[in-house]
Coordinates of C-alpha atoms in Angstrom, one line a residue:
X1 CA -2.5 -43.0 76.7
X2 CA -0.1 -40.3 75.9
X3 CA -0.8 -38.3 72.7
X4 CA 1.7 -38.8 70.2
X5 CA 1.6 -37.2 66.4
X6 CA 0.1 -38.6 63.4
X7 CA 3.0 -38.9 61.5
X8 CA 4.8 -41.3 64.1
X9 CA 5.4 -44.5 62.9
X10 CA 3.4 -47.7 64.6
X11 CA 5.8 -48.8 67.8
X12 CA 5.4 -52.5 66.3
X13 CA 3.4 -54.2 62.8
X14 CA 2.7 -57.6 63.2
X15 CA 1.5 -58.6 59.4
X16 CA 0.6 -61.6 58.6
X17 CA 3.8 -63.5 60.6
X18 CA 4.0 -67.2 60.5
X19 CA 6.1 -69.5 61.9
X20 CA 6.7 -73.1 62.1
X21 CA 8.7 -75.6 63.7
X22 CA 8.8 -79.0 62.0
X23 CA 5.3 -80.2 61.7
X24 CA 4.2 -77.5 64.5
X25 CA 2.4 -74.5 63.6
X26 CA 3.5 -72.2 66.2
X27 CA 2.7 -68.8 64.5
X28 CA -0.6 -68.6 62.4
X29 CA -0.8 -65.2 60.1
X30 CA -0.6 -63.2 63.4
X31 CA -1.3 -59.6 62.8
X32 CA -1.8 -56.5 65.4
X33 CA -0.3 -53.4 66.2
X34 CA 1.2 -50.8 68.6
X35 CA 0.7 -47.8 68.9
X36 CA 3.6 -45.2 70.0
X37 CA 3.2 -45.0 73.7
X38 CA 0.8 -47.3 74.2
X39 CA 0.4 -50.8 76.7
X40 CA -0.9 -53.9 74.7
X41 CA -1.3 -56.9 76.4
X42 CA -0.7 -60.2 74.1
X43 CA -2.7 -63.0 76.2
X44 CA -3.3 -66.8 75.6
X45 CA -2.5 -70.0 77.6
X46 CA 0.5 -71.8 77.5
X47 CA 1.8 -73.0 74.0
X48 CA -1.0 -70.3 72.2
X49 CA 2.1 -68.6 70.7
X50 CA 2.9 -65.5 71.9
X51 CA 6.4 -66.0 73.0
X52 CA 7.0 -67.0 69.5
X53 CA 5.4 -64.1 68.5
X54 CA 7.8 -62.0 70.9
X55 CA 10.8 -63.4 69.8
X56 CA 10.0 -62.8 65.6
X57 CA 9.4 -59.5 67.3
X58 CA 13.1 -58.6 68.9
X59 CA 14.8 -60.3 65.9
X60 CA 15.5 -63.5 68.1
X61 CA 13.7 -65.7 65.4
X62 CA 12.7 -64.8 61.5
X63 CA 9.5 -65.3 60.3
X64 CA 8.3 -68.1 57.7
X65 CA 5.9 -65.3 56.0
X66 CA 4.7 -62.3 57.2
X67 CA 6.5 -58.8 58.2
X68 CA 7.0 -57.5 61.5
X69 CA 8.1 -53.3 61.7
X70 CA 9.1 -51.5 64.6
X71 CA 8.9 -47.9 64.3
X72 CA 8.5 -48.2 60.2
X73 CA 12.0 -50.7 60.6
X74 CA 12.1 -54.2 59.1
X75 CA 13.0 -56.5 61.5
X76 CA 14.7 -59.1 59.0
X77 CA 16.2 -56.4 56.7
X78 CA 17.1 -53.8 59.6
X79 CA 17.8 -56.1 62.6
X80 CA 20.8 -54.2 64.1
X81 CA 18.4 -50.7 63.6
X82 CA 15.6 -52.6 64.9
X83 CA 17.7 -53.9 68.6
X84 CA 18.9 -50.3 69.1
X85 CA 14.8 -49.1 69.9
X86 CA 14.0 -51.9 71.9
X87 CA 14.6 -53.5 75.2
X88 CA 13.7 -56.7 76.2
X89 CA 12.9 -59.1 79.5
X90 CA 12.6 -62.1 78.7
X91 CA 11.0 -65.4 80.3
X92 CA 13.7 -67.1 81.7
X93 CA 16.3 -64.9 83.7
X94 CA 18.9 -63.0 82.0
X95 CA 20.8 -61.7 85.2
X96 CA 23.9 -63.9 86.4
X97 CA 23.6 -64.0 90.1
X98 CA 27.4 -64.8 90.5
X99 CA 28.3 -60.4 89.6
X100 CA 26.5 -57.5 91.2
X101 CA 23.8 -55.4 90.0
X102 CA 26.3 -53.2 88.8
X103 CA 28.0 -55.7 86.9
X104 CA 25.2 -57.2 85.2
X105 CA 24.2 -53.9 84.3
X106 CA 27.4 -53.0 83.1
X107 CA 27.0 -56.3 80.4
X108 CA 24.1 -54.9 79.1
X109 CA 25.9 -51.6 78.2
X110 CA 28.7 -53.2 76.6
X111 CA 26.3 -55.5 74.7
X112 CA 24.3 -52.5 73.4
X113 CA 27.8 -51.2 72.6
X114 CA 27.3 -47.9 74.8
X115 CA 29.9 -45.2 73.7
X116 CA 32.2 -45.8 76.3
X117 CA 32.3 -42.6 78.0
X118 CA 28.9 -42.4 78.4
X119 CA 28.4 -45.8 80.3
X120 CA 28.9 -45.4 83.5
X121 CA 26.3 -42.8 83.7
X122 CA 24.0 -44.9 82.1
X123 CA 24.3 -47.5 83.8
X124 CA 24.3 -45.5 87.0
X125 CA 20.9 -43.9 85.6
X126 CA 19.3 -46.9 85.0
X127 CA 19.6 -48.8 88.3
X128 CA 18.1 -45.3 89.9
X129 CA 15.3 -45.3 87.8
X130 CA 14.8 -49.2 88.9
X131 CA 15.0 -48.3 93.0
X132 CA 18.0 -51.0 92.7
X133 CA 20.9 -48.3 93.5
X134 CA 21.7 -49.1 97.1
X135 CA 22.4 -52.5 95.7
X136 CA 24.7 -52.0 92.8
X137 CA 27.2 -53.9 94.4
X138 CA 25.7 -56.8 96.1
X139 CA 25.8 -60.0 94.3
X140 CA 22.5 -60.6 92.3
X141 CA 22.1 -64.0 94.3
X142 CA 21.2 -62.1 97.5
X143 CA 18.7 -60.2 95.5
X144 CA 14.8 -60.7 96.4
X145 CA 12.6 -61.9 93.6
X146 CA 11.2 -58.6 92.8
X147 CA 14.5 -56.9 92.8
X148 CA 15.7 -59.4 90.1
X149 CA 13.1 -58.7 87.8
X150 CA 14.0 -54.7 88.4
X151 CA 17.2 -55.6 87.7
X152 CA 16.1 -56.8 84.2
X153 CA 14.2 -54.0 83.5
X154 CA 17.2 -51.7 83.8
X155 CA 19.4 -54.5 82.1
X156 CA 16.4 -53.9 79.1
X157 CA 16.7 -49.9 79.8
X158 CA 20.0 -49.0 79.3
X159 CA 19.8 -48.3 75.6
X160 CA 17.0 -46.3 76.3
X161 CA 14.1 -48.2 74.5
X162 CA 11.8 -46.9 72.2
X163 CA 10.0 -49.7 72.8
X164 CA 9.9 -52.3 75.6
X165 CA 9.2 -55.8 75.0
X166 CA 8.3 -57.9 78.2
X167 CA 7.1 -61.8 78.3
X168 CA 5.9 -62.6 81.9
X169 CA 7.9 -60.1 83.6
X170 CA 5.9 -60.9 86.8
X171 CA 6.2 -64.5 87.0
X172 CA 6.6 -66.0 90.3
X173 CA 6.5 -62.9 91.9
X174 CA 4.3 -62.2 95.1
X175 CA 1.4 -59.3 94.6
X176 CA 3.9 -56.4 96.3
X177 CA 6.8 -57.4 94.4
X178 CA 4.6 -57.6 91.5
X179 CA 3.2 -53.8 92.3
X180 CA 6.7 -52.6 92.7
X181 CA 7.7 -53.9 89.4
X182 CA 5.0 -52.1 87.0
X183 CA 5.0 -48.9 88.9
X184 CA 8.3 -48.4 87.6
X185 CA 7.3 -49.7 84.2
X186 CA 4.4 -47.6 84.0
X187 CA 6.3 -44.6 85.2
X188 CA 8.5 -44.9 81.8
X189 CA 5.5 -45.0 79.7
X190 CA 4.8 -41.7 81.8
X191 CA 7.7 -39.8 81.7
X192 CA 9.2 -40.9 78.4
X193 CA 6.4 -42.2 76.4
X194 CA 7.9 -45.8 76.3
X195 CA 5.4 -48.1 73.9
X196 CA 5.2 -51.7 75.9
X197 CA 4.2 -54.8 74.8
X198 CA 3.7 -57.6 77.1
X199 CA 3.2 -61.4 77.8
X200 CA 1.0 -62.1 81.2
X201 CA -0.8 -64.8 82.6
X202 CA -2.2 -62.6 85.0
X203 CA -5.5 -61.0 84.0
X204 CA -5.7 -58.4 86.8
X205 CA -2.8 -57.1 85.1
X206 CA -4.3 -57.0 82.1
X207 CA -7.2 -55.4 82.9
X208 CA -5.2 -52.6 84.7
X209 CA -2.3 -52.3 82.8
X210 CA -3.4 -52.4 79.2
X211 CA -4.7 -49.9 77.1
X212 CA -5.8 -52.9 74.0
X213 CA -4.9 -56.4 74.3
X214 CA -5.4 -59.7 72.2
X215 CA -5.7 -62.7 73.1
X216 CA -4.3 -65.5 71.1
X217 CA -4.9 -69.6 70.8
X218 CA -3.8 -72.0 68.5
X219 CA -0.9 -70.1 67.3
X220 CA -3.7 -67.3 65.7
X221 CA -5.5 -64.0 67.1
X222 CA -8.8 -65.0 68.5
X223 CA -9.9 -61.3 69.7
X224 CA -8.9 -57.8 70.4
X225 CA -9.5 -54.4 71.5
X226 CA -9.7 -52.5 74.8
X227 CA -9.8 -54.5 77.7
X228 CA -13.6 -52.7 78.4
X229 CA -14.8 -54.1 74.6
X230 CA -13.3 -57.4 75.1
X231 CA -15.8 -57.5 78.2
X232 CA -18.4 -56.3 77.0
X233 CA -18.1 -58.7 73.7
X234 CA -19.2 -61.7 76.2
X235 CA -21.5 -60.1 78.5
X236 CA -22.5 -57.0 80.9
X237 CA -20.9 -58.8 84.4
X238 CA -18.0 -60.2 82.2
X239 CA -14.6 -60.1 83.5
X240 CA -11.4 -60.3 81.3
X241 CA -10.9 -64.1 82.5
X242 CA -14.5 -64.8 81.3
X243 CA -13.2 -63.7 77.6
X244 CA -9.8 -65.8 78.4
X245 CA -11.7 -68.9 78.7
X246 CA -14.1 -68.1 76.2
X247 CA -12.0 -67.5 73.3
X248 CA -9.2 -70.7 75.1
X249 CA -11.8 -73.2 76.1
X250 CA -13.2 -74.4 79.3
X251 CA -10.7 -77.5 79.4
X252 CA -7.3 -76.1 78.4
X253 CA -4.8 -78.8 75.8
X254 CA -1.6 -79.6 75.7
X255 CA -0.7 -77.4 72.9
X256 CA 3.1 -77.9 72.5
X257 CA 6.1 -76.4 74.1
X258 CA 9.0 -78.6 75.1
X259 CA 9.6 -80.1 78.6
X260 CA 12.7 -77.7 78.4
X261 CA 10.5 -74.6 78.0
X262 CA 8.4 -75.8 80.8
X263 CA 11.3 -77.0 83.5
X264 CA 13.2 -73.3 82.6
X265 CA 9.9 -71.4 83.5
X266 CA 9.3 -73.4 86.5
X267 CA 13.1 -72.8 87.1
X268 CA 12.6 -69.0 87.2
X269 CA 9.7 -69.0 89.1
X270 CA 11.4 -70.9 91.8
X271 CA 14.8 -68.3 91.2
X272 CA 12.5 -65.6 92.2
X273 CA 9.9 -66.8 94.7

């Protein structure tokens, strides 16, 4: 992990957050951190909480209770500050296949309300940086799977992120489409010290990828730490899915999420398959 000073502020607080939806306890005094720089993986099966989580995270929902900082910023009080250090991929797909990659890119700059002058260049910059250039102008529909997902991450780049917030950014993907899309990730965290935090139900990933994790069921933190303590916590042969279904149960349960959530992630895995 890249060294960064003392003095620099944690990437992203997580104190105490709850949140609840009717009689749902989707959030339960969830608490972790970030460290500038650093990968952390936030892990649990389907309806655990974590995209919740995210979205308190971005500004996209407020908390019952609890805080949540990014870079020392308040994410209720100083949500405008807050959107200008992050970028963000969500779930479901945010690029419209009916404009190019240039277009869609182009959105995103205006959205972030880019000086004007500057965004062309940016946006230029950011499609290089995602290997996407020699398609700026084809229409996003004729875009592979893995190029649509590299699309996202320069629609999340353009504001040049602080911090980068992705929730299954692999979904659907096949294992080279997969590779090509955190090699460029990973190369941000190399070359500009990007903190990322990120959603996966893949633990390979994990395992690779992460430099702490958590993993989280029932709307609460079950365990954390390095991916190599997390292991070891279980047993010497171990492996991170050993800890997955020891800490989320042999026999997984429905544990909530709307027939909506679960046709618009099937939806995007189909999108980009």
């Amino acid at each position: 992990m890249p060294v960064t000073e003392e003095s620099e502020p944690l990437a992203v607080e997580a104190i105490d957050i709850s949140k609840r939806f009717k009689d749902v306890v989707a959030v339960d005094r969830v608490s972790f951190e970030v460290r500038p720089g650093e990968v952390f993986g936030l892990l649990g099966p389907n309806g655990a909480g974590k995209t919740t989580t995210i979205r308190v995270l971005v500004t996209l929902l407020p908390p019952d209770s609890g805080q949540a900082r990014i870079f020392g910023l308040d994410a209720v009080s100083q949500t405008m500050a807050v959107r200008r250090l992050i970028g963000y991929v969500p779930q479901q797909l945010s690029a419209d296949g009916s404009l190019t990659g240039w277009e869609n890119v182009m959105l995103f700059a205006r959205l972030y309300d880019l000086p004007r002058r500057n965004r062309k260049a940016a946006v230029a910059e950011s499609l290089e940086l995602m290997g996407i250039a020699d398609a700026r102008d084809r229409l996003v529909s004729t875009y592979s799977g893995g190029m649509v997902r590299r699309l996202e991450l320069a629609q999340a780049l353009i504001n040049r992120p602080r911090l980068l917030v992705l929730d299954e950014p692999t979904i659907g993907l096949d294992p080279i489409a997969r590779t090509e899309v955190w090699e460029r990730v990973l190369s941000l965290r190399q070359e500009a010290g990007t903190s990322i935090l990120l959603t996966t139900h893949y633990m390979e990933e994990a395992d690779q990828l992460c430099d702490r994790l958590a993993l989280m069921h029932h709307g609460r933190i079950q365990a954390s730490g390095t991916p190599a303590e997390l292991k070891a916590s279980i047993g010497a042969e171990a492996t991170l899915e050993d800890v997955f279904r020891h800490y989320a149960g042999e026999h997984l349960v429905d544990e909530g999420g709307s027939f909506k959530d679960v046709r618009a992630v099937r939806r995007t895995a189909r999108r980009l398959g």
